[in-house]
Tab-separated table of C-alpha atoms in Angstrom:
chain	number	residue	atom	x	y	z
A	1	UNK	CA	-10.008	4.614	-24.931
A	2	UNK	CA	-10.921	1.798	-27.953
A	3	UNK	CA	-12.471	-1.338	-26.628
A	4	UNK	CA	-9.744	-3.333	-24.740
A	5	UNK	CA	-7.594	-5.541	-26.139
A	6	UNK	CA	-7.836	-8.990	-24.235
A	7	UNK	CA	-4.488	-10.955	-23.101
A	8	UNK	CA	-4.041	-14.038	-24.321
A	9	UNK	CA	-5.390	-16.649	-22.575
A	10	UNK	CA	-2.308	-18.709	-21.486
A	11	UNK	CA	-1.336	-15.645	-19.787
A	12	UNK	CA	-4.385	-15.259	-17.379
A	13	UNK	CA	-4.415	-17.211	-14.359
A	14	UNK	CA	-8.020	-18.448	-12.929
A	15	UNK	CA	-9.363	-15.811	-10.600
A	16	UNK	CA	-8.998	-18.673	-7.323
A	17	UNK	CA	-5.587	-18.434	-8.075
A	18	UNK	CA	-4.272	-15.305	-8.595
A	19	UNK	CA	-6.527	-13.888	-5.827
A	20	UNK	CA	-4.878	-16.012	-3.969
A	21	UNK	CA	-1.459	-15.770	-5.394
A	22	UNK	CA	-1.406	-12.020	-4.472
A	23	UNK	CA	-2.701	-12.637	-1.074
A	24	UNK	CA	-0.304	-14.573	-0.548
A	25	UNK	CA	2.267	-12.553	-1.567
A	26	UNK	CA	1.107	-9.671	0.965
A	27	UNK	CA	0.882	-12.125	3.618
A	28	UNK	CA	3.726	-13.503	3.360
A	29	UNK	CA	5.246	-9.897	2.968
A	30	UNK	CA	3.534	-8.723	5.779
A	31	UNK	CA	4.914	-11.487	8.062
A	32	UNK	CA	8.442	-10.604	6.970
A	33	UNK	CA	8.486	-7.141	7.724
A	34	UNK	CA	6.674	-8.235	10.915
A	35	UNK	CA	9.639	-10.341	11.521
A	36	UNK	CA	11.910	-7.567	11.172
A	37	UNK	CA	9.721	-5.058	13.242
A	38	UNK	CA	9.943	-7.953	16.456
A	39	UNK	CA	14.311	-7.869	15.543
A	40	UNK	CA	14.848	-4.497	15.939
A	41	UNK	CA	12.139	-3.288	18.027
A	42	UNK	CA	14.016	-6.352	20.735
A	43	UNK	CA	17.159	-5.325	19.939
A	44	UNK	CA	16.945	-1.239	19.957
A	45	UNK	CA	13.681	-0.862	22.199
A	46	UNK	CA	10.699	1.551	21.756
A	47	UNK	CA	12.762	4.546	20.752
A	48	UNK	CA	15.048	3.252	18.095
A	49	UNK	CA	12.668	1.470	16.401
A	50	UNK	CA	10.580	4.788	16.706
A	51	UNK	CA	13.698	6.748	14.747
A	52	UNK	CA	13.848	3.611	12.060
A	53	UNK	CA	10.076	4.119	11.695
A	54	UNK	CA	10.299	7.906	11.029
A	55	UNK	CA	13.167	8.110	8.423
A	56	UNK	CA	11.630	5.166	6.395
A	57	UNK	CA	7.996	6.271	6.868
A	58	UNK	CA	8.538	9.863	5.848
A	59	UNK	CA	10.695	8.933	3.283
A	60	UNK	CA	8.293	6.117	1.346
A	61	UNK	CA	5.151	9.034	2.149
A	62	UNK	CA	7.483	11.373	0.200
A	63	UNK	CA	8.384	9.246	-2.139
A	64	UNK	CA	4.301	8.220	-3.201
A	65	UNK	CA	3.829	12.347	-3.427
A	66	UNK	CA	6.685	12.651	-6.011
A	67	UNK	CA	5.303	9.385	-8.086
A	68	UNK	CA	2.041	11.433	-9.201
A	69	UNK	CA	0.258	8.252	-9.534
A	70	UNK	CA	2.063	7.368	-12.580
A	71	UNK	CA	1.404	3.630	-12.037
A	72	UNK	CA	-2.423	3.561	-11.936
A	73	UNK	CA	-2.103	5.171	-15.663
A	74	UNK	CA	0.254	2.566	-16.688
A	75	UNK	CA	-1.663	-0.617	-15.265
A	76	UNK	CA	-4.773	0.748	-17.093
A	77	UNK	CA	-2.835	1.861	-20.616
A	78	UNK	CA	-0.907	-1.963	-19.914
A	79	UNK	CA	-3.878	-3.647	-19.639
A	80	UNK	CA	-5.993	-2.067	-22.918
A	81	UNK	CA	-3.231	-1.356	-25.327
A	82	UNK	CA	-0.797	-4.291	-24.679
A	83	UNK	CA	1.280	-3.022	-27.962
A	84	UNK	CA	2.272	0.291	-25.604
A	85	UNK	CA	3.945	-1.972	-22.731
A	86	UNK	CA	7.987	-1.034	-24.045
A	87	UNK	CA	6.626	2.260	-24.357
A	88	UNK	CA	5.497	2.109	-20.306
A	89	UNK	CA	8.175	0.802	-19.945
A	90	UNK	CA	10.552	3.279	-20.780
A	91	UNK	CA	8.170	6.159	-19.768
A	92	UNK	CA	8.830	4.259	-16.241
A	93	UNK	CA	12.471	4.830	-15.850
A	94	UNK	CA	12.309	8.510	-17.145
A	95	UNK	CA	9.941	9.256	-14.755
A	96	UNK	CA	10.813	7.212	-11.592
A	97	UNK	CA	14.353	9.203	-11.968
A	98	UNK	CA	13.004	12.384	-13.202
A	99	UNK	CA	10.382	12.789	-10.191
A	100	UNK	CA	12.315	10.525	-7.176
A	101	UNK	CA	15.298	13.043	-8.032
A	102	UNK	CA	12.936	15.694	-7.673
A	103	UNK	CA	11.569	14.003	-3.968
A	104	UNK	CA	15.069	13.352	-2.757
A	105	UNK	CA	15.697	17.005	-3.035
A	106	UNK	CA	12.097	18.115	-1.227
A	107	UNK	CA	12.748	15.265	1.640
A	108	UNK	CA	16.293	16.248	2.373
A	109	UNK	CA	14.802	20.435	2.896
A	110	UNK	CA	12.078	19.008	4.729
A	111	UNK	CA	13.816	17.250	7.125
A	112	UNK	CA	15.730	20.113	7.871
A	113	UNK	CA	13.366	23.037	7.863
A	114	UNK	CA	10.697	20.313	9.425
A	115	UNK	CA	12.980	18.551	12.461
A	116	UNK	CA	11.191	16.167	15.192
A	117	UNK	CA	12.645	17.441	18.277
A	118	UNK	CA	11.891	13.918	20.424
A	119	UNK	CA	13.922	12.019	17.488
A	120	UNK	CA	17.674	12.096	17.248
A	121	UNK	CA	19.435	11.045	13.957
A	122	UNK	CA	22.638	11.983	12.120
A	123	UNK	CA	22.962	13.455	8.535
A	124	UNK	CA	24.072	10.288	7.149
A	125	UNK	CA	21.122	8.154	8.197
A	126	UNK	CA	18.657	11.141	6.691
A	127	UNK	CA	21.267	10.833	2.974
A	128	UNK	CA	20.449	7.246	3.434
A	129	UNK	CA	16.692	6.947	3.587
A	130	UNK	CA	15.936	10.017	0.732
A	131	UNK	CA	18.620	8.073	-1.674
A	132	UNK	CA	15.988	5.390	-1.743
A	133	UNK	CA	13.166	8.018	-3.405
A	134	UNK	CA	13.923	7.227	-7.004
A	135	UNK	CA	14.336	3.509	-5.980
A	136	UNK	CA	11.011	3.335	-4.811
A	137	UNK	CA	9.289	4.829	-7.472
A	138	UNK	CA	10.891	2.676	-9.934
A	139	UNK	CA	9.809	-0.167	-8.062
A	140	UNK	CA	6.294	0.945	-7.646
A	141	UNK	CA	5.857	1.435	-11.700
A	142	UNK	CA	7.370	-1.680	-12.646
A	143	UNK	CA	5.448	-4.046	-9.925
A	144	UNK	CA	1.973	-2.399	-11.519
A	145	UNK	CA	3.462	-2.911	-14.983
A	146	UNK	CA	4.069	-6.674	-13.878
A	147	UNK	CA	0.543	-7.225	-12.659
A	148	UNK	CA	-0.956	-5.814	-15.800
A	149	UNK	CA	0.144	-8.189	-18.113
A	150	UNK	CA	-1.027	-11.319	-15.004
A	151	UNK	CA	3.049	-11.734	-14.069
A	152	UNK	CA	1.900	-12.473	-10.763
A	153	UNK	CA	4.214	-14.969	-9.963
A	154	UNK	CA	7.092	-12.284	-10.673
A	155	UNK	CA	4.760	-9.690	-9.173
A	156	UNK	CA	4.862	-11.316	-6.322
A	157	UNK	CA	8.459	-12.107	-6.129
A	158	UNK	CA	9.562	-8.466	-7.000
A	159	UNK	CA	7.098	-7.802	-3.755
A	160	UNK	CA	8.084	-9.688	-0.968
A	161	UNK	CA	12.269	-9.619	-2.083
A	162	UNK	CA	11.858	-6.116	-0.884
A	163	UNK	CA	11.146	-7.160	3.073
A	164	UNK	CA	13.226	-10.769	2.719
A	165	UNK	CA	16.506	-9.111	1.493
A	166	UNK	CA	15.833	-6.238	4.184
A	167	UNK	CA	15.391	-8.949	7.067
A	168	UNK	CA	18.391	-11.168	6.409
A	169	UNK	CA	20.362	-8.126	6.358
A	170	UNK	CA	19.115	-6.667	9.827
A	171	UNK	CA	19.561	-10.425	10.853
A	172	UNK	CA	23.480	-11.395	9.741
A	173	UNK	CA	24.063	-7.710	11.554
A	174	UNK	CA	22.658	-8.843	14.258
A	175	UNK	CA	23.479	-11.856	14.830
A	176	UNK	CA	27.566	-10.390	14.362
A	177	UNK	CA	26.805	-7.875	17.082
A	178	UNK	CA	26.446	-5.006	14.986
A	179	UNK	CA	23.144	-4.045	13.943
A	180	UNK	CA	22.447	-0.261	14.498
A	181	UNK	CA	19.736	2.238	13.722
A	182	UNK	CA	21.845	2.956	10.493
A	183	UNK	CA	22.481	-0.365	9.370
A	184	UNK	CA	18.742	-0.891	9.742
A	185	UNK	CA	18.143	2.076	7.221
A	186	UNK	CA	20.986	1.113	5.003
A	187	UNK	CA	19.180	-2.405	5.118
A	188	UNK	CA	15.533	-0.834	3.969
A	189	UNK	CA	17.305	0.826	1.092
A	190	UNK	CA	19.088	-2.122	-0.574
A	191	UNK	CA	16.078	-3.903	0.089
A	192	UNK	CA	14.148	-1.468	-1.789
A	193	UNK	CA	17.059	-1.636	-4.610
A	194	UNK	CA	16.867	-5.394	-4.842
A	195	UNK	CA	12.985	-5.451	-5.345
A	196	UNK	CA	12.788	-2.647	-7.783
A	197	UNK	CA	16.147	-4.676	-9.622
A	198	UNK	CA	13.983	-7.694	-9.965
A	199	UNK	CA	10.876	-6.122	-11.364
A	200	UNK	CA	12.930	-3.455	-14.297
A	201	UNK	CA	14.610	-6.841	-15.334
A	202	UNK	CA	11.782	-9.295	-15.841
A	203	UNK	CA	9.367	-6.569	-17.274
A	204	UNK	CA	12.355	-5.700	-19.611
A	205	UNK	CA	12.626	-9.224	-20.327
A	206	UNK	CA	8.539	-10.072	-21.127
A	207	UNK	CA	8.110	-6.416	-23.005
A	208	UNK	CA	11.014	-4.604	-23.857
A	209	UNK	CA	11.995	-1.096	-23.311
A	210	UNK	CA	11.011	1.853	-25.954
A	211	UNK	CA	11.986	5.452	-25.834
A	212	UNK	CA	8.232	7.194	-24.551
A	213	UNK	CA	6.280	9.373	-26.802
A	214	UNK	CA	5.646	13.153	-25.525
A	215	UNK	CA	1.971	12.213	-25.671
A	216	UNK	CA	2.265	8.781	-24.101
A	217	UNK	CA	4.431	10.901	-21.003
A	218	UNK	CA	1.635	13.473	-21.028
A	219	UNK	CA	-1.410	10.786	-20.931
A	220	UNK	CA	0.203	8.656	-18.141
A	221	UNK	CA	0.756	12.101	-16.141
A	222	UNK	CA	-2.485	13.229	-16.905
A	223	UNK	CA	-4.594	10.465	-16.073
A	224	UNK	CA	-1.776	9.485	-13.039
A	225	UNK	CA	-2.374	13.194	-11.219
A	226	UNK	CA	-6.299	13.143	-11.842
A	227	UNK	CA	-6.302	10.050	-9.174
A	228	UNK	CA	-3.106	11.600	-7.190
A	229	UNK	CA	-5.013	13.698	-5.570
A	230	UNK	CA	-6.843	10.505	-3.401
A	231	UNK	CA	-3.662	8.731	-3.449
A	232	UNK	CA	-2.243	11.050	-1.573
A	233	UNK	CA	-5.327	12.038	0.740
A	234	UNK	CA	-4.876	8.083	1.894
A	235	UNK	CA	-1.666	7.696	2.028
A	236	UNK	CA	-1.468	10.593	4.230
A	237	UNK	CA	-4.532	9.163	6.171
A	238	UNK	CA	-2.558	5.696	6.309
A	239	UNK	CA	1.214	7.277	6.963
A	240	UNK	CA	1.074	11.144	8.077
A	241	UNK	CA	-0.206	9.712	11.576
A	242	UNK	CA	3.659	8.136	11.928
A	243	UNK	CA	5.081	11.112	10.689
A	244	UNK	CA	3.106	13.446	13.344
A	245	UNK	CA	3.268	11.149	16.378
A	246	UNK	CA	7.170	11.825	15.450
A	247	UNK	CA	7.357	15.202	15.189
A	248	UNK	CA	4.391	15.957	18.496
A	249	UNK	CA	5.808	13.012	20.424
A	250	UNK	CA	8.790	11.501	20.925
A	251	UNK	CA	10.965	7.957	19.277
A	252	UNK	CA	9.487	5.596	22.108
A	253	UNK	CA	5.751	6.660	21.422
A	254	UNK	CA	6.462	5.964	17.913
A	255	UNK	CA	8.171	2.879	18.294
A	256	UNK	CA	5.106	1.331	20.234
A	257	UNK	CA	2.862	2.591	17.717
A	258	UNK	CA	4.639	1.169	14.971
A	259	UNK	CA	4.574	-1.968	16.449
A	260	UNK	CA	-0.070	-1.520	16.297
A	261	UNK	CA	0.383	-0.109	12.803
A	262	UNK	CA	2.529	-3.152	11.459
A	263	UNK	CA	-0.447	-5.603	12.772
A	264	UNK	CA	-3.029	-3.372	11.118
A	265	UNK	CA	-1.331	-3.880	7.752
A	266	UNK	CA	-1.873	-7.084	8.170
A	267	UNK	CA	-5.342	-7.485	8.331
A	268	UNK	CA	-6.077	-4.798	5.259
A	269	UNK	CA	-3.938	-6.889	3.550
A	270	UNK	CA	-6.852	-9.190	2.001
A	271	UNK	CA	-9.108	-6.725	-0.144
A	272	UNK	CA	-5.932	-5.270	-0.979
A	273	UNK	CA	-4.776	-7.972	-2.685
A	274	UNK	CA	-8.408	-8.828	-3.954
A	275	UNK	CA	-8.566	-5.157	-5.330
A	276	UNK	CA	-5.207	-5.660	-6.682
A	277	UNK	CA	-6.114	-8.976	-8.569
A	278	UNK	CA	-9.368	-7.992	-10.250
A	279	UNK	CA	-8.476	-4.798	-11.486
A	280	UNK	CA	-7.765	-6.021	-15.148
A	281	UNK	CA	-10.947	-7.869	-14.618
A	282	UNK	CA	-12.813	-4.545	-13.760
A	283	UNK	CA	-11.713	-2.940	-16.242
A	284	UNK	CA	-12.674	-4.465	-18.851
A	285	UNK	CA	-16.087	-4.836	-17.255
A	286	UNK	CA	-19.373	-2.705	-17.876
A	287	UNK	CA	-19.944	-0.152	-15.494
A	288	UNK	CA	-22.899	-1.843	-14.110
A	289	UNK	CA	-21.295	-5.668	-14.370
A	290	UNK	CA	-17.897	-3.121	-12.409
A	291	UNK	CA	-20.854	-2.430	-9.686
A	292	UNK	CA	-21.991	-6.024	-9.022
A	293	UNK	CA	-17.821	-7.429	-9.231
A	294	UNK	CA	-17.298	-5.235	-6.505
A	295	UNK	CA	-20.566	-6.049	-4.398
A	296	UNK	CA	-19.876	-9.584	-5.060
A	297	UNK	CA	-16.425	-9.287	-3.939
A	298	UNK	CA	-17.104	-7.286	-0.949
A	299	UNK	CA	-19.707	-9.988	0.659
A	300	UNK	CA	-16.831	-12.392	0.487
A	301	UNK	CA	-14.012	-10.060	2.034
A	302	UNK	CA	-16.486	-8.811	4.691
A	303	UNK	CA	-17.069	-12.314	6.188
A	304	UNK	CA	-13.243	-12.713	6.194
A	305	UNK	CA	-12.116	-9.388	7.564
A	306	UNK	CA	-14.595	-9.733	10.327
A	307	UNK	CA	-12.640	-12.954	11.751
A	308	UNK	CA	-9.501	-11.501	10.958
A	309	UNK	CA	-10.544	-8.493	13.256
A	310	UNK	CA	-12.247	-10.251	15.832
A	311	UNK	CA	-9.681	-12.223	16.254
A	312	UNK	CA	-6.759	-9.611	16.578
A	313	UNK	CA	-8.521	-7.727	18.655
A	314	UNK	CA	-8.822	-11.090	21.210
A	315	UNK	CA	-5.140	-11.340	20.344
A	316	UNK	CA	-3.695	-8.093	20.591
A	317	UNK	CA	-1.993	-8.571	24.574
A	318	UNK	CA	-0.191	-11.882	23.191
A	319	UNK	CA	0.602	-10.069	19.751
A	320	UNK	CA	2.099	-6.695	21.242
A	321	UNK	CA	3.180	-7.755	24.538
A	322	UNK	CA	3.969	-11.478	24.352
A	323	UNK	CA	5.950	-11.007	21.230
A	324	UNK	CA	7.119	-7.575	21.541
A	325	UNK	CA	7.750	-7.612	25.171
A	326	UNK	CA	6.579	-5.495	28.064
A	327	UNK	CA	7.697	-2.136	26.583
A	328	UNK	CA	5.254	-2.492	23.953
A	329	UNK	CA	2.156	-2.446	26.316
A	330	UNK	CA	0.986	0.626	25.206
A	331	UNK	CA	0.433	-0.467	21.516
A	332	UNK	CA	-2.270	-2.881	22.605
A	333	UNK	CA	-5.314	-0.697	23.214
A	334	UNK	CA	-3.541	1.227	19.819
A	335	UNK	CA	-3.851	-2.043	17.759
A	336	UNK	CA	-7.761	-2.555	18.959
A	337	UNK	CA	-8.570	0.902	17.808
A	338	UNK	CA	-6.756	0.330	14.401
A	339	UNK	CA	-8.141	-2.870	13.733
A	340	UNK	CA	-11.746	-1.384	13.439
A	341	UNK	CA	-10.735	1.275	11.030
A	342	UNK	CA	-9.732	-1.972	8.596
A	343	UNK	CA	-13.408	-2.321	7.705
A	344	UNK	CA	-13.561	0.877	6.039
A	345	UNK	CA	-9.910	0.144	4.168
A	346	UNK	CA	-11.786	-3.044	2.855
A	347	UNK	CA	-14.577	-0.775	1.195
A	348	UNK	CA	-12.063	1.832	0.038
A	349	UNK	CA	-9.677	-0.390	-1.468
A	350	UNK	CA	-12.495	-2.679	-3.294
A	351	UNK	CA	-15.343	0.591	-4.446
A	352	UNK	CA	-11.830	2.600	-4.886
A	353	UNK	CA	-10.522	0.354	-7.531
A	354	UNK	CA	-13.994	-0.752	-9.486
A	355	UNK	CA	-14.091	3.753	-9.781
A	356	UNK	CA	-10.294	3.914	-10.660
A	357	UNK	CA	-10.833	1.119	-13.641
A	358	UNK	CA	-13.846	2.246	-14.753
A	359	UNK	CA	-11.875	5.729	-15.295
A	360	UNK	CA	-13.368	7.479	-12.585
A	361	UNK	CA	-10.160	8.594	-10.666
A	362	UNK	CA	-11.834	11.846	-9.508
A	363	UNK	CA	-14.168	9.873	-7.783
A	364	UNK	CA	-11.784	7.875	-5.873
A	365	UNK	CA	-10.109	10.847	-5.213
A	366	UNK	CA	-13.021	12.353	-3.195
A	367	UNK	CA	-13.342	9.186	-1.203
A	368	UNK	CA	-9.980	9.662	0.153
A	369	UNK	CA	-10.381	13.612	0.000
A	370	UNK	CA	-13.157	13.800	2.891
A	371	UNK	CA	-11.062	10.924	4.885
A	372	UNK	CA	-8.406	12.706	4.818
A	373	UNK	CA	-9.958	15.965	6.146
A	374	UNK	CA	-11.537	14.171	9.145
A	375	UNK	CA	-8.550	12.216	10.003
A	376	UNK	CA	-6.267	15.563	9.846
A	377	UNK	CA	-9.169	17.597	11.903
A	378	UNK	CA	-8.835	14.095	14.379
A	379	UNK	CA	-4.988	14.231	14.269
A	380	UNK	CA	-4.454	17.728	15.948
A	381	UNK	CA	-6.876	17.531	18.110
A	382	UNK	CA	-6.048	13.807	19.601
A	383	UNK	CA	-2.617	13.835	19.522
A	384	UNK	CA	-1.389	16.477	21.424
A	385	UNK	CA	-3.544	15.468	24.186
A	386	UNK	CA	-3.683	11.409	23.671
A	387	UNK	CA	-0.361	10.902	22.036
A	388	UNK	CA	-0.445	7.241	19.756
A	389	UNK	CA	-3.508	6.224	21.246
A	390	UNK	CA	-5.403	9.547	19.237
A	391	UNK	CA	-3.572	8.871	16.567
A	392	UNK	CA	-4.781	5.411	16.247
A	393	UNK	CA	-8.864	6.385	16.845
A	394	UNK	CA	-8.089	9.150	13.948
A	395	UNK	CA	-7.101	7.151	11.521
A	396	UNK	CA	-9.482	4.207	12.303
A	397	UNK	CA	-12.175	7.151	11.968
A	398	UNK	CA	-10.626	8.357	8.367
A	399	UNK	CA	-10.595	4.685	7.327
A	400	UNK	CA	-14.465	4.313	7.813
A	401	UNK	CA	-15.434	7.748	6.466
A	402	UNK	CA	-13.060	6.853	3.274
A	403	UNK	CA	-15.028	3.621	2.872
A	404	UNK	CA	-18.299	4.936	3.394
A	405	UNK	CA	-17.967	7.696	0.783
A	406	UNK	CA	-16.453	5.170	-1.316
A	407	UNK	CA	-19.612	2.901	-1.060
A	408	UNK	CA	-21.504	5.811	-1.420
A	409	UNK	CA	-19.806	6.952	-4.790
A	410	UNK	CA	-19.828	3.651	-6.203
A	411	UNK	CA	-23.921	3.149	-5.834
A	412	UNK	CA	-24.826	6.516	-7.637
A	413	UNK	CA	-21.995	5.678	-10.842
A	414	UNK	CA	-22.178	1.752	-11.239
A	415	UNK	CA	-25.615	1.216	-10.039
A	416	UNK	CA	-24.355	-1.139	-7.107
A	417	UNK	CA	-27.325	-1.554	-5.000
A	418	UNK	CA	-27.070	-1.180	-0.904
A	419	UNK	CA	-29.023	-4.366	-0.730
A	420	UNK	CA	-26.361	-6.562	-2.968
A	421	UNK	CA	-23.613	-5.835	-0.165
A	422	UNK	CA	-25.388	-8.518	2.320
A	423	UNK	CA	-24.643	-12.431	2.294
A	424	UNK	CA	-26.084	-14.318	-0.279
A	425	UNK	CA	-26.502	-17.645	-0.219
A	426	UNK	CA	-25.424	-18.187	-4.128
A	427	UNK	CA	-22.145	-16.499	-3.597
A	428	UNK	CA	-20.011	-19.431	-3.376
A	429	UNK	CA	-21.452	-21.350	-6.197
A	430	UNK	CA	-21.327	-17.958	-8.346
A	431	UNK	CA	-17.266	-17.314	-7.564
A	432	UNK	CA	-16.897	-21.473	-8.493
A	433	UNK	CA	-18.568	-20.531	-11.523
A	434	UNK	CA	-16.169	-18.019	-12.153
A	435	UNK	CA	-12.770	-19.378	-11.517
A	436	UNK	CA	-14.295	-22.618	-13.918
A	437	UNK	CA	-14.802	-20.217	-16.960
A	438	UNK	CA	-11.227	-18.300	-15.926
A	439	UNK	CA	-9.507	-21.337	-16.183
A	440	UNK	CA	-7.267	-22.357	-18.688
């Protein structure tokens, strides 16, 4: 790639704000979907809320393995070449229908040549959950496409309508009597719809659509499967731990462990959204100003995440049990395991994404590649014998070894210096100095 192209001004929010725009947007994201984990998990118990974990789960893991990435190639190409957005655009919808027709297909055989014998569910509900494949693909291209050009505002909307529309569904069902395991799915899939709607109409609105070159298809696959490869070593790390507490356990083991795994989210939900925000930022970056961003960054998130833990770990009887009810008991010691594992997330997601956007996908890839291993070694061996409670000190393990390597990749390529990760006392008035010259 040229030099970038900047974006003009007007369009760039200060860094204050759209850090905490897009926080904001997870949160308040993450507290819907909460909200509609605590509805059905009280009105179905442990084990349905266990089957409505598994179809949508296995279905949205599915889906990321047939996306190839795509959307990490079109944020970067988005934010450098601004003139190609119509282009992405179009290379979007080809592609999201092109490879989520391709998943549906794979999901519907695997769910047949793969069943969970301790979950129950009808051929209907499994025709439900694959239709939404393509949907969430499109959805994933177009909400990166939105946040390259700084549409956060929209970017945000287009993220959270997903979990709103779903809960208001799974709530007029319920309160007329008649919310069911299938309505629940049916309700995750127009969800799904409505978000990825939003997103394909504002970004046709703010760029256009244009029929994709051949080369533009190949360069967005290209650079999109050189960083699948980690994408889907950690999404497998976050998500194949559902899927195999499924298919080793039984619905109520799930359900409970759901219930840890939607608190976890939570918390990991800050240098997500950090990650998320600076990545035009880091791109455009040096590779050793990309190394200090991300130290500077991570001192700030670490002080955070640290309450946020210590906190749900004090928490976790009134947030499982209080709220979930007695049933749920078991997902308390799960939730305390997790919630360790979300220090390593925070150095993935923040050393992931300076490597990603300074076109080092390979190296991000690794991170997640030795993760992956050790939580997959972790997985059989826990979870036949400890059941959710294995699963949960796996992937808490796979989180920190992810992080680590991540840290450790991003000190021999951008310079970052193991010293630069502890508190300084300038760090305040150096971020104030930064959202003053981002303003405007």
């Amino acid at each position: 790639m040229t030099e970038a192209q900047t974006l003009p001004e007007d369009r760039r929010p200060s860094m204050l704000r759209a850090a905490m725009q897009t926080y904001g947007s997870y949160l308040a994201g993450s507290a819907v979907s909460l909200a509609n984990v605590v509805l059905t998990a009280r009105l179905l118990g442990a084990t349905g809320r266990g089957e409505i974990a598994f179809l949508t789960t296995v279905s949205g893991l599915i889906a990321f393995l047939a996306s190839l990435s795509a959307s990490e190639a079109m944020i970067n190409i988005s934010g450098a070449y601004p003139e190609r957005r119509p282009a992405l655009a179009g290379a979007g919808v080809v592609l999201a229908g092109a490879l989520g027709g391709l998943g549906a297909a794979v999901a519907w055989i695997i769910f047949w040549v793969m069943p969970a014998p301790g979950i129950q569910f009808a051929d209907v509900d499994i025709l439900i959950a694959v239709s939404a494949i393509p949907i969430w693909i499109l959805q994933t291209y177009f909400l990166y496409l939105a946040r390259a050009t700084y549409d956060l505002g929209m970017a945000s909307l287009g993220f959270i309508s997903a979990p709103v529309v779903t809960f208001v569904l799974n709530l007029g069902f319920a309160a007329a009597g008649g919310l069911t395991i299938r309505v629940a799915i049916l309700s995750w899939a127009i969800g799904v719809a409505v978000s990825a709607g939003l997103l394909v109409v504002h970004v046709g609105r703010s760029s256009g659509f244009a029929l994709p070159s051949a080369p533009l298809i190949r360069q967005v696959l290209g650079f999109g499967l050189r960083s699948h490869l980690g994408g889907v070593m950690m999404t497998g790390t976050y998500r194949l731990d559902h899927w195999l507490v499924g298919a080793l356990g039984n619905a109520r083991e799930l359900g409970t462990y759901s219930v840890a795994a939607a608190w976890f989210d939570g918390i990991v939900h800050l240098s997500r959204a950090v990650s998320v925000t600076f990545r035009p930022d880091l791109l455009r970056a040096s590779t050793a100003d990309a190394g200090r961003q991300a130290a500077r960054i991570f001192r700030i998130c670490a002080v955070l995440v640290l309450i946020i833990v210590g906190g749900t770990v004090l928490a976790a009887p009134f947030l499982c049990v209080t709220i979930f009810g007695p049933e749920f008991t078991d997902s308390v010691l799960d939730l305390r395991i997790l919630a360790v594992g979300a220090f390593g997330m925070m150095a993935l997601n923040i050393f992931g994404t300076a490597l990603v956007a300074q076109q080092r996908p390979i190296l991000e890839s690794t991170a997640h590649s030795v993760g992956f291993a050790v939580a997959m070694i972790l997985f059989v061996v826990m979870i036949p014998r400890f059941g959710a409670t294995g699963a949960a000190f796996a992937s808490a393990v796979g989180y920190l070894v992810c992080g680590g390597v991540a840290l450790g990749l991003a000190h021999r390529t951008l310079g970052l210096r193991y010293r630069s990760l502890l508190p300084q006392p300038t760090d305040i008035a150096d971020m104030m100095r930064i959202v003053r010259r981002r303003k405007g």
